[in-house]
PDB file of C-alpha atoms in Angstrom:
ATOM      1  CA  UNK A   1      58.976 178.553  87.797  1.00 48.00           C
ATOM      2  CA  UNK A   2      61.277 179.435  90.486  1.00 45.00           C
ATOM      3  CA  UNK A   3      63.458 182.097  90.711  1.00 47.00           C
ATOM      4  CA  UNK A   4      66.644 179.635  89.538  1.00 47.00           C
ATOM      5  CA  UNK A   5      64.777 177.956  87.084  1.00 47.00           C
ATOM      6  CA  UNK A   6      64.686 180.594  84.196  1.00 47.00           C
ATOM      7  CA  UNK A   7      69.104 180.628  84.070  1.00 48.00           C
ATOM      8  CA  UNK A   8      68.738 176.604  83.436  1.00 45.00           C
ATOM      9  CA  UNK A   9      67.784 175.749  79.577  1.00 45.00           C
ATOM     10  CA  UNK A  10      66.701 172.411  78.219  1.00 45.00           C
ATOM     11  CA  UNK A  11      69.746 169.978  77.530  1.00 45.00           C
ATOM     12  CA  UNK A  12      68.019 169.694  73.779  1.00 48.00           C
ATOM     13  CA  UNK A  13      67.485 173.667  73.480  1.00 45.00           C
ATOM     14  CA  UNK A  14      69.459 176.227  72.087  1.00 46.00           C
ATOM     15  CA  UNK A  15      69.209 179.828  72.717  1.00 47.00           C
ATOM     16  CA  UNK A  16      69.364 181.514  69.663  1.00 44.00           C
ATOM     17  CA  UNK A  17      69.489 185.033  71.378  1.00 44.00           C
ATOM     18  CA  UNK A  18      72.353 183.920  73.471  1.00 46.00           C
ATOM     19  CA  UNK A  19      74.638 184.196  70.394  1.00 49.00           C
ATOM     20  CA  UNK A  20      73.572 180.436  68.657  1.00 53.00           C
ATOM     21  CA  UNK A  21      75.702 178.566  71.036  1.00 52.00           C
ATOM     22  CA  UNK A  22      75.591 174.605  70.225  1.00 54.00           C
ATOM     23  CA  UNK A  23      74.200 172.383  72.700  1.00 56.00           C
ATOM     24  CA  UNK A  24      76.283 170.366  75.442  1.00 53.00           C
ATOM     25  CA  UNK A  25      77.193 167.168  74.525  1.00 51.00           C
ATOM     26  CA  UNK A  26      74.725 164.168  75.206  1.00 53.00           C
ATOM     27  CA  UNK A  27      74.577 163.148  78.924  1.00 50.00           C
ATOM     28  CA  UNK A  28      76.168 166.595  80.346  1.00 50.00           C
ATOM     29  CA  UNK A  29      79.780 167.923  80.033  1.00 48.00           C
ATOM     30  CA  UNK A  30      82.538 166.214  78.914  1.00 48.00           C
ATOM     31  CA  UNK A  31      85.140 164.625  81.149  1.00 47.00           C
ATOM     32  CA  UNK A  32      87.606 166.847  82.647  1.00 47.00           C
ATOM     33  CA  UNK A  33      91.136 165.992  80.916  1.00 48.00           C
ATOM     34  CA  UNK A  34      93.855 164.970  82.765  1.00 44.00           C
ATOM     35  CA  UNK A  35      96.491 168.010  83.478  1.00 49.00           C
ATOM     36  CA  UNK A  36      99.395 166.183  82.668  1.00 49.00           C
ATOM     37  CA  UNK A  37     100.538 162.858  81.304  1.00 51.00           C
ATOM     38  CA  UNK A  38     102.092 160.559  83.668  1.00 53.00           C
ATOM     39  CA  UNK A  39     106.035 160.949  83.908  1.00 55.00           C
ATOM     40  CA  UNK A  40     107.700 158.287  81.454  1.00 52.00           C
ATOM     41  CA  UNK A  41     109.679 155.116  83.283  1.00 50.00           C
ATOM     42  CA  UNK A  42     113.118 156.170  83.958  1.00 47.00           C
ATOM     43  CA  UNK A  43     115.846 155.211  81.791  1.00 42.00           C
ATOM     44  CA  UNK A  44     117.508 151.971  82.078  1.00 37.00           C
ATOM     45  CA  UNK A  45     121.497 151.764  82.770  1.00 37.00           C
ATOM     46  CA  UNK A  46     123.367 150.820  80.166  1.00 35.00           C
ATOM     47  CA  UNK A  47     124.509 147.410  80.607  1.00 33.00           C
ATOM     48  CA  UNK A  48     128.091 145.981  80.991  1.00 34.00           C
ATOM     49  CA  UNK A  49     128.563 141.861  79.885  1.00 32.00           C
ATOM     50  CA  UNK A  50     129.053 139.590  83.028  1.00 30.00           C
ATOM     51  CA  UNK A  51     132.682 139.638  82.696  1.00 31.00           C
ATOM     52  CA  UNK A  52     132.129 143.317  82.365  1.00 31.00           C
ATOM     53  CA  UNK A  53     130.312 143.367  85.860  1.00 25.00           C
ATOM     54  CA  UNK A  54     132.978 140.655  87.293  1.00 27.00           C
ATOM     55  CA  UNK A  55     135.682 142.445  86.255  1.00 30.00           C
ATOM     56  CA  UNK A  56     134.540 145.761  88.004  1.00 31.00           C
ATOM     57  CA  UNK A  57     133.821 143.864  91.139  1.00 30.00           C
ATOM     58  CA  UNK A  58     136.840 142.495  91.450  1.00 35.00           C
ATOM     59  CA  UNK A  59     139.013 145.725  90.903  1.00 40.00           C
ATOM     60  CA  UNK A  60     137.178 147.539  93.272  1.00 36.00           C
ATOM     61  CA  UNK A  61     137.758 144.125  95.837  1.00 32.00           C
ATOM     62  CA  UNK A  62     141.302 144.126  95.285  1.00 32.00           C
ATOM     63  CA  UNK A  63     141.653 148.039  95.722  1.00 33.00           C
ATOM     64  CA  UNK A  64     139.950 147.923  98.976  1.00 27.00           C
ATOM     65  CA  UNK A  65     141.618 144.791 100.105  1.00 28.00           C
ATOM     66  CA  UNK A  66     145.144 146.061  99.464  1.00 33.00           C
ATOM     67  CA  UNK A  67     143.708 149.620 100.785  1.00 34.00           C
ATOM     68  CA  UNK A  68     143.111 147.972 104.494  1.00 29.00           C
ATOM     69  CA  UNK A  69     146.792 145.861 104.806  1.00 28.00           C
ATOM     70  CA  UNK A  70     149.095 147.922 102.903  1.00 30.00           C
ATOM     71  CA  UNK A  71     147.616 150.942 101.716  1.00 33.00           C
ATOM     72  CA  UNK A  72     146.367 150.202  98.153  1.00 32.00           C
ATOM     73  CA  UNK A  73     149.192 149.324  96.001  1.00 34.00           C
ATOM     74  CA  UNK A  74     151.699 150.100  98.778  1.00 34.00           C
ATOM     75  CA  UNK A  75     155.211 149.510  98.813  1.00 36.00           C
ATOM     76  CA  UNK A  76     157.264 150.686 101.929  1.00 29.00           C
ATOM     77  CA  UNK A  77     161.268 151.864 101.226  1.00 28.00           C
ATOM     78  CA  UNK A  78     161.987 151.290 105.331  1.00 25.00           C
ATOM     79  CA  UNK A  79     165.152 149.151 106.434  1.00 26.00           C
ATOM     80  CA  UNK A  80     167.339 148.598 109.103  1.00 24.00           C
ATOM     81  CA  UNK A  81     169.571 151.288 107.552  1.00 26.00           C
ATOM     82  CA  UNK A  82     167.085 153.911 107.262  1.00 26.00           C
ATOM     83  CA  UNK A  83     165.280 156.120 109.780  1.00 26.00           C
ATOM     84  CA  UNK A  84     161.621 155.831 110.070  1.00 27.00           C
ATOM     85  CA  UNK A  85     161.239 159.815 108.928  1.00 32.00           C
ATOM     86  CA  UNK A  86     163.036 158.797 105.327  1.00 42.00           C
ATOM     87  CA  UNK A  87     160.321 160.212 102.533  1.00 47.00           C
ATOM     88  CA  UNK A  88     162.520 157.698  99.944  1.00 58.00           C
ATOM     89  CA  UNK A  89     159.568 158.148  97.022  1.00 76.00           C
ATOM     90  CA  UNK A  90     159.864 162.042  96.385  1.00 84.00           C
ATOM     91  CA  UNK A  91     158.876 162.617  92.938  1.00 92.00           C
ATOM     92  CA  UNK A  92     157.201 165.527  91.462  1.00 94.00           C
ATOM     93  CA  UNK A  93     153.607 165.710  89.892  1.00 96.00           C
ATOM     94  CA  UNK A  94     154.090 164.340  86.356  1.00 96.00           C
ATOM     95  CA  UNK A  95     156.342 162.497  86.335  1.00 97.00           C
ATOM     96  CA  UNK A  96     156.022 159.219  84.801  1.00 97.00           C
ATOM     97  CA  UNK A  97     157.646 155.903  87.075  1.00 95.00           C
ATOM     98  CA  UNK A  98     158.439 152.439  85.885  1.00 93.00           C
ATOM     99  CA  UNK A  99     157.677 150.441  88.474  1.00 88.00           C
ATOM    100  CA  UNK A 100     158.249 146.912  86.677  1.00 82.00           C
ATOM    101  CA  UNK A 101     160.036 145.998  89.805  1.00 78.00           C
ATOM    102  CA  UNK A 102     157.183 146.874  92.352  1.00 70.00           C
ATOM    103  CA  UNK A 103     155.745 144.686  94.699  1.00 68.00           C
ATOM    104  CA  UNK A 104     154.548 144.680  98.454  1.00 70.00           C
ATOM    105  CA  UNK A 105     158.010 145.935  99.575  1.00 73.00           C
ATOM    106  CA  UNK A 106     159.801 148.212  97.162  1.00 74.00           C
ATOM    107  CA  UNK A 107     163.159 150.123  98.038  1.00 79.00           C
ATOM    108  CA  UNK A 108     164.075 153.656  95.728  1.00 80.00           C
ATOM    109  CA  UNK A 109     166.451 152.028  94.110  1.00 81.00           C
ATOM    110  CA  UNK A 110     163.746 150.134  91.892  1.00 85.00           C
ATOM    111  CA  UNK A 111     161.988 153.075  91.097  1.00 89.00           C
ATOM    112  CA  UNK A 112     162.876 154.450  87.732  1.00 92.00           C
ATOM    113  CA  UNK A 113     161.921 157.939  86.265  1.00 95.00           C
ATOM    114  CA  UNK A 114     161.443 157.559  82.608  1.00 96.00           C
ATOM    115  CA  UNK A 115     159.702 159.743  80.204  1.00 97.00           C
ATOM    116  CA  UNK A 116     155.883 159.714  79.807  1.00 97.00           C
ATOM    117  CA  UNK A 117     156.345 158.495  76.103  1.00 96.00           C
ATOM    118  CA  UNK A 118     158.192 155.245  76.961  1.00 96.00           C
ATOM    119  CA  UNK A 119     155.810 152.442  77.434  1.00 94.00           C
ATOM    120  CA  UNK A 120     157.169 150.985  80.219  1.00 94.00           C
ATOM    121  CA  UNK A 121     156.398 154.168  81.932  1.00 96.00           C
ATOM    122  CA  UNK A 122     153.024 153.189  83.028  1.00 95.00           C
ATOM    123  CA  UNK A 123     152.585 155.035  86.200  1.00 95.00           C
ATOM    124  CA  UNK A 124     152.155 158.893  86.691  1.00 96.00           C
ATOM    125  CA  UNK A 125     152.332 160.719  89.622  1.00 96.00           C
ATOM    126  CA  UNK A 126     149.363 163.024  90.279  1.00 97.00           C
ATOM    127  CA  UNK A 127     148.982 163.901  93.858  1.00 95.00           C
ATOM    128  CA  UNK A 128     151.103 163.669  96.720  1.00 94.00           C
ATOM    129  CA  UNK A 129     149.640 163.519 100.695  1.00 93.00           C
ATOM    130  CA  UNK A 130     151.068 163.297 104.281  1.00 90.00           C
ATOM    131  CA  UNK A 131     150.347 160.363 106.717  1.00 88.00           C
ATOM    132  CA  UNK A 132     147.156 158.579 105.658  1.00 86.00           C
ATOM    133  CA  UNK A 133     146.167 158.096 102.173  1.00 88.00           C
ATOM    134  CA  UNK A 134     144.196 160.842 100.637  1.00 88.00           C
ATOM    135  CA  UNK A 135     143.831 160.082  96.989  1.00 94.00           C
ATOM    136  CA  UNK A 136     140.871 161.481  95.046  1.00 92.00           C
ATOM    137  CA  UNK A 137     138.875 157.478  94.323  1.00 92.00           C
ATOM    138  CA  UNK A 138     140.110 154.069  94.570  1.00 90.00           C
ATOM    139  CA  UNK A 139     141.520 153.708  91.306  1.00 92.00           C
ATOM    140  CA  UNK A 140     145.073 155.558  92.051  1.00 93.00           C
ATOM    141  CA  UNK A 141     148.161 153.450  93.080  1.00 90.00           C
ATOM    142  CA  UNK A 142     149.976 154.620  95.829  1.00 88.00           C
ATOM    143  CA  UNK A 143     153.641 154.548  97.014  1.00 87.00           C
ATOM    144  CA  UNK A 144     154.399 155.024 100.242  1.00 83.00           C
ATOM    145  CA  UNK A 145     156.492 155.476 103.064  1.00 81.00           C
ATOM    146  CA  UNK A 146     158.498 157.353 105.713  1.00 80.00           C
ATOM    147  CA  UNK A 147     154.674 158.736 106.575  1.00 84.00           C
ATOM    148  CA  UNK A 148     153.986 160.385 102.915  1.00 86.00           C
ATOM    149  CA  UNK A 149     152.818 158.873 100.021  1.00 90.00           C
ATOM    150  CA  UNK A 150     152.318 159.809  95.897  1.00 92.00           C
ATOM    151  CA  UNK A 151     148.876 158.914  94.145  1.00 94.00           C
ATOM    152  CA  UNK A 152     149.635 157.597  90.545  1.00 94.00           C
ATOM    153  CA  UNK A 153     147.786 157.219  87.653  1.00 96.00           C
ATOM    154  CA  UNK A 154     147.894 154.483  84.923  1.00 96.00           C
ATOM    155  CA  UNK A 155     149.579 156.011  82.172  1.00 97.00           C
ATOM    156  CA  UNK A 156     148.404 153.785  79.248  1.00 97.00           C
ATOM    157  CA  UNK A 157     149.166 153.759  75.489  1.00 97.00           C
ATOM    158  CA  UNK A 158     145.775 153.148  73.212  1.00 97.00           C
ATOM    159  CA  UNK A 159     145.637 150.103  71.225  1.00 96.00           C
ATOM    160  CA  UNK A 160     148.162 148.697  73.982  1.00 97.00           C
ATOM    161  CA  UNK A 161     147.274 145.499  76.198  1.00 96.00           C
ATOM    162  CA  UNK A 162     147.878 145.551  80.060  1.00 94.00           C
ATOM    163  CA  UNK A 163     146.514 143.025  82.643  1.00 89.00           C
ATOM    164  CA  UNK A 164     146.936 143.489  86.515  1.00 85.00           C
ATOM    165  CA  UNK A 165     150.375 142.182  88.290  1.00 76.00           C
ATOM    166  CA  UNK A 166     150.180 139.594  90.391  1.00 72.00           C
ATOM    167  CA  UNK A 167     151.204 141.324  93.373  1.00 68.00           C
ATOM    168  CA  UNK A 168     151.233 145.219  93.120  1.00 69.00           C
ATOM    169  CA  UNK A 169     148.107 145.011  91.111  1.00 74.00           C
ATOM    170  CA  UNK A 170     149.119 147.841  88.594  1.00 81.00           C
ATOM    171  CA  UNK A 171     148.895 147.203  85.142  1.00 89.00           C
ATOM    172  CA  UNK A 172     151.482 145.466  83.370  1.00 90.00           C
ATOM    173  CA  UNK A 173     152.115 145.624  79.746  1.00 93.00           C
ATOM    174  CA  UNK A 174     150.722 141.863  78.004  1.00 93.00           C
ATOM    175  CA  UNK A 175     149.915 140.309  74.887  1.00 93.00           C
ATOM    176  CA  UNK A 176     146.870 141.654  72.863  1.00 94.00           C
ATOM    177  CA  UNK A 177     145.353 138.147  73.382  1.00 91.00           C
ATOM    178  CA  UNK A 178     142.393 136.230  76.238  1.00 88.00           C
ATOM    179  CA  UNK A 179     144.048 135.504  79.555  1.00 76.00           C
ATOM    180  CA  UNK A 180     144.503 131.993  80.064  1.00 74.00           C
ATOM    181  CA  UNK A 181     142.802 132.715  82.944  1.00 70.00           C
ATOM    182  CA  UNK A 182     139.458 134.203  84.085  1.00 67.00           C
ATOM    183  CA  UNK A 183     141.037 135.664  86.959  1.00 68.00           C
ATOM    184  CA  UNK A 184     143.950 137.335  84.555  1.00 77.00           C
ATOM    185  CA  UNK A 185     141.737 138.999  81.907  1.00 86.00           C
ATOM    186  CA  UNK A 186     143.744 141.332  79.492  1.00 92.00           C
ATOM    187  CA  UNK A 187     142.458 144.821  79.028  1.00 94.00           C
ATOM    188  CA  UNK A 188     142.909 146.831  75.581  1.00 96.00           C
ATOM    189  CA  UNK A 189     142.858 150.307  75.752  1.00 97.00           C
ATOM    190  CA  UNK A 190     140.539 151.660  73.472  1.00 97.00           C
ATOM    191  CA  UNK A 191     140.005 155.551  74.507  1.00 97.00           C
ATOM    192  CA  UNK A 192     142.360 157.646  76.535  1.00 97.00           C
ATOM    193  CA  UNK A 193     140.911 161.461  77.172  1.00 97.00           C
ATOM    194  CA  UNK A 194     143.146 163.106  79.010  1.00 97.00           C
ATOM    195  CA  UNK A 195     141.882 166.322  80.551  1.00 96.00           C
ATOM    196  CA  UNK A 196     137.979 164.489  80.675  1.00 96.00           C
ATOM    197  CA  UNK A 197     136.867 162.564  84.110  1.00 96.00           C
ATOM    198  CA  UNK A 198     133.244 161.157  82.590  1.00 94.00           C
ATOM    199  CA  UNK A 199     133.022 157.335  82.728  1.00 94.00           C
ATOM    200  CA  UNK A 200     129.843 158.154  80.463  1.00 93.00           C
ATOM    201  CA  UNK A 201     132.712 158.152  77.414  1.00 93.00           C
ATOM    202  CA  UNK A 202     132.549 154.470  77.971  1.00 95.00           C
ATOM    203  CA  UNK A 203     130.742 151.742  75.919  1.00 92.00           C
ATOM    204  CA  UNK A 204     128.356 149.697  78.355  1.00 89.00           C
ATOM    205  CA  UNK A 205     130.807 147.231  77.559  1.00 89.00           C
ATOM    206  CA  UNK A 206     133.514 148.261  78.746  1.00 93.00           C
ATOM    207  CA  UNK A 207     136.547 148.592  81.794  1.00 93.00           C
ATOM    208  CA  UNK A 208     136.035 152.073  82.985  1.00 94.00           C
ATOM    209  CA  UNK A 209     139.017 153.602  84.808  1.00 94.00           C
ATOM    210  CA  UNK A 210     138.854 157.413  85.206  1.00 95.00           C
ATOM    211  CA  UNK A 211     140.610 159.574  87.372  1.00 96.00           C
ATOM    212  CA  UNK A 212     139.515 162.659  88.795  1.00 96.00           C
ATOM    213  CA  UNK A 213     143.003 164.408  89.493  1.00 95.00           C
ATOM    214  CA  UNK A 214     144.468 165.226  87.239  1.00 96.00           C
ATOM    215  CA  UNK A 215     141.127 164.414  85.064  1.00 97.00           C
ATOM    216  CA  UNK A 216     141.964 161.003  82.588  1.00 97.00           C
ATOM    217  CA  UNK A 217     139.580 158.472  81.491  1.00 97.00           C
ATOM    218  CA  UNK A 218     140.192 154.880  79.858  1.00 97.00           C
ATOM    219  CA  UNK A 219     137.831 152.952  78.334  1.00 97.00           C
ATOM    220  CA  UNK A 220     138.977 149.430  78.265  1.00 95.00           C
ATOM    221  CA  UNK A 221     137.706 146.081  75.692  1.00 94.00           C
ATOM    222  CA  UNK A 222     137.898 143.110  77.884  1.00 91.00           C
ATOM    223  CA  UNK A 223     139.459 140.182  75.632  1.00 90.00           C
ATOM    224  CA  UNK A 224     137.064 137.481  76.466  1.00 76.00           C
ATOM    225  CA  UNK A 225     138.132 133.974  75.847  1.00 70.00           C
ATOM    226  CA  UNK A 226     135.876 132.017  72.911  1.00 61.00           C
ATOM    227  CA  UNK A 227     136.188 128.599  74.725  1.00 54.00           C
TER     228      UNK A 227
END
């Protein structure tokens, strides 16, 4: 016996004046177990229907296309009779617009302050900026001219139906019914949170539109047509 052999006992002996300890298990140790378990798959998105998906698509197309030739929303208040410095749309933060009227060229005159309660009110002023537009995300209107411009908000009624004007592409009040048309959908508000900017508040069914500033989130059912 070598001097290393006596600290090595038989794999079937046990050493009763080492305490009584049992033997190893047959054919050595055990296998070392893992340190950790391996990280779970992440969690999927909720999902939005394919008008859902369409419909967000084609908001954020028609913000960015009206962004790069007018200035998203835009209306200008310049004429012959007016100098190029003329601010024109001067309103403060708050208050509440009725732009009914509004299209790709707009004068003052068919701007109307109204109180936030009416609903044909449905357009809030929340930020105002000097020369280019500067408004918190995409989903603010603008009005603009004489080298200023105001950010609005959507101010929406729950329960109420809106669908996007044909050419200022704010939301105009409508009929709680399908558009005729694909391209028209109607949008019914279904959650308003003032004070909250979290799109989370929405079902993965529906028209998010949140603003950061001042905070507001809408949660919008999309009226899908059965045919």
């Amino acid at each position: 016996m070598t001097g290393n052999d006596h600290n090595i006992a038989p794999a079937n002996h046990q050493d009763s004046s080492a305490g009584g300890y049992p033997p190893p298990p047959p054919g050595g140790y055990a296998p070392p177990v893992a340190p950790y378990a391996p990280p779970p798959p992440p969690p999927t998105a909720p999902k939005k229907s394919a008008l859902g998906k369409r419909i967000g698509a084609a908001l954020g197309a028609v913000v960015l296309v009206i962004a790069a030739k007018f200035g998203l929303h835009a209306v200008m208040n310049r004429h012959a009779d007016r100098s190029s410095s003329s601010s024109g749309f001067d309103y403060a933060v708050g208050t509440c617009l009725n732009l009914a009227k509004a299209g790709i060229m707009v004068k003052p005159s068919d701007v109307r302050v109204e109180p936030c309660s009416s609903p044909t009110a449905l357009s809030k002023v929340a930020k105002k900026y000097k020369g280019a537009k500067n408004c918190p995300n995409d989903n603010y209107g603008t009005l603009e001219g004489g080298g200023s411009g105001l950010c609005l908000e959507d101010n929406l009624t729950i329960g109420s139906c809106y669908h996007q004007a044909l050419i200022s592409h704010m939301f105009a009040s409508t009929a709680c019914k399908p558009g005729a048309l694909s391209s028209d959908p109607t949008f019914r508000v279904a959650v308003r949170s003032d004070g909250v900017n979290d799109p989370g508040l929405c079902g993965g069914d529906q028209q998010v539109v949140n603003f950061p500033e001042p905070p507001l989130t809408y949660c919008m059912d999309v009226l899908e047509s059965s045919g």
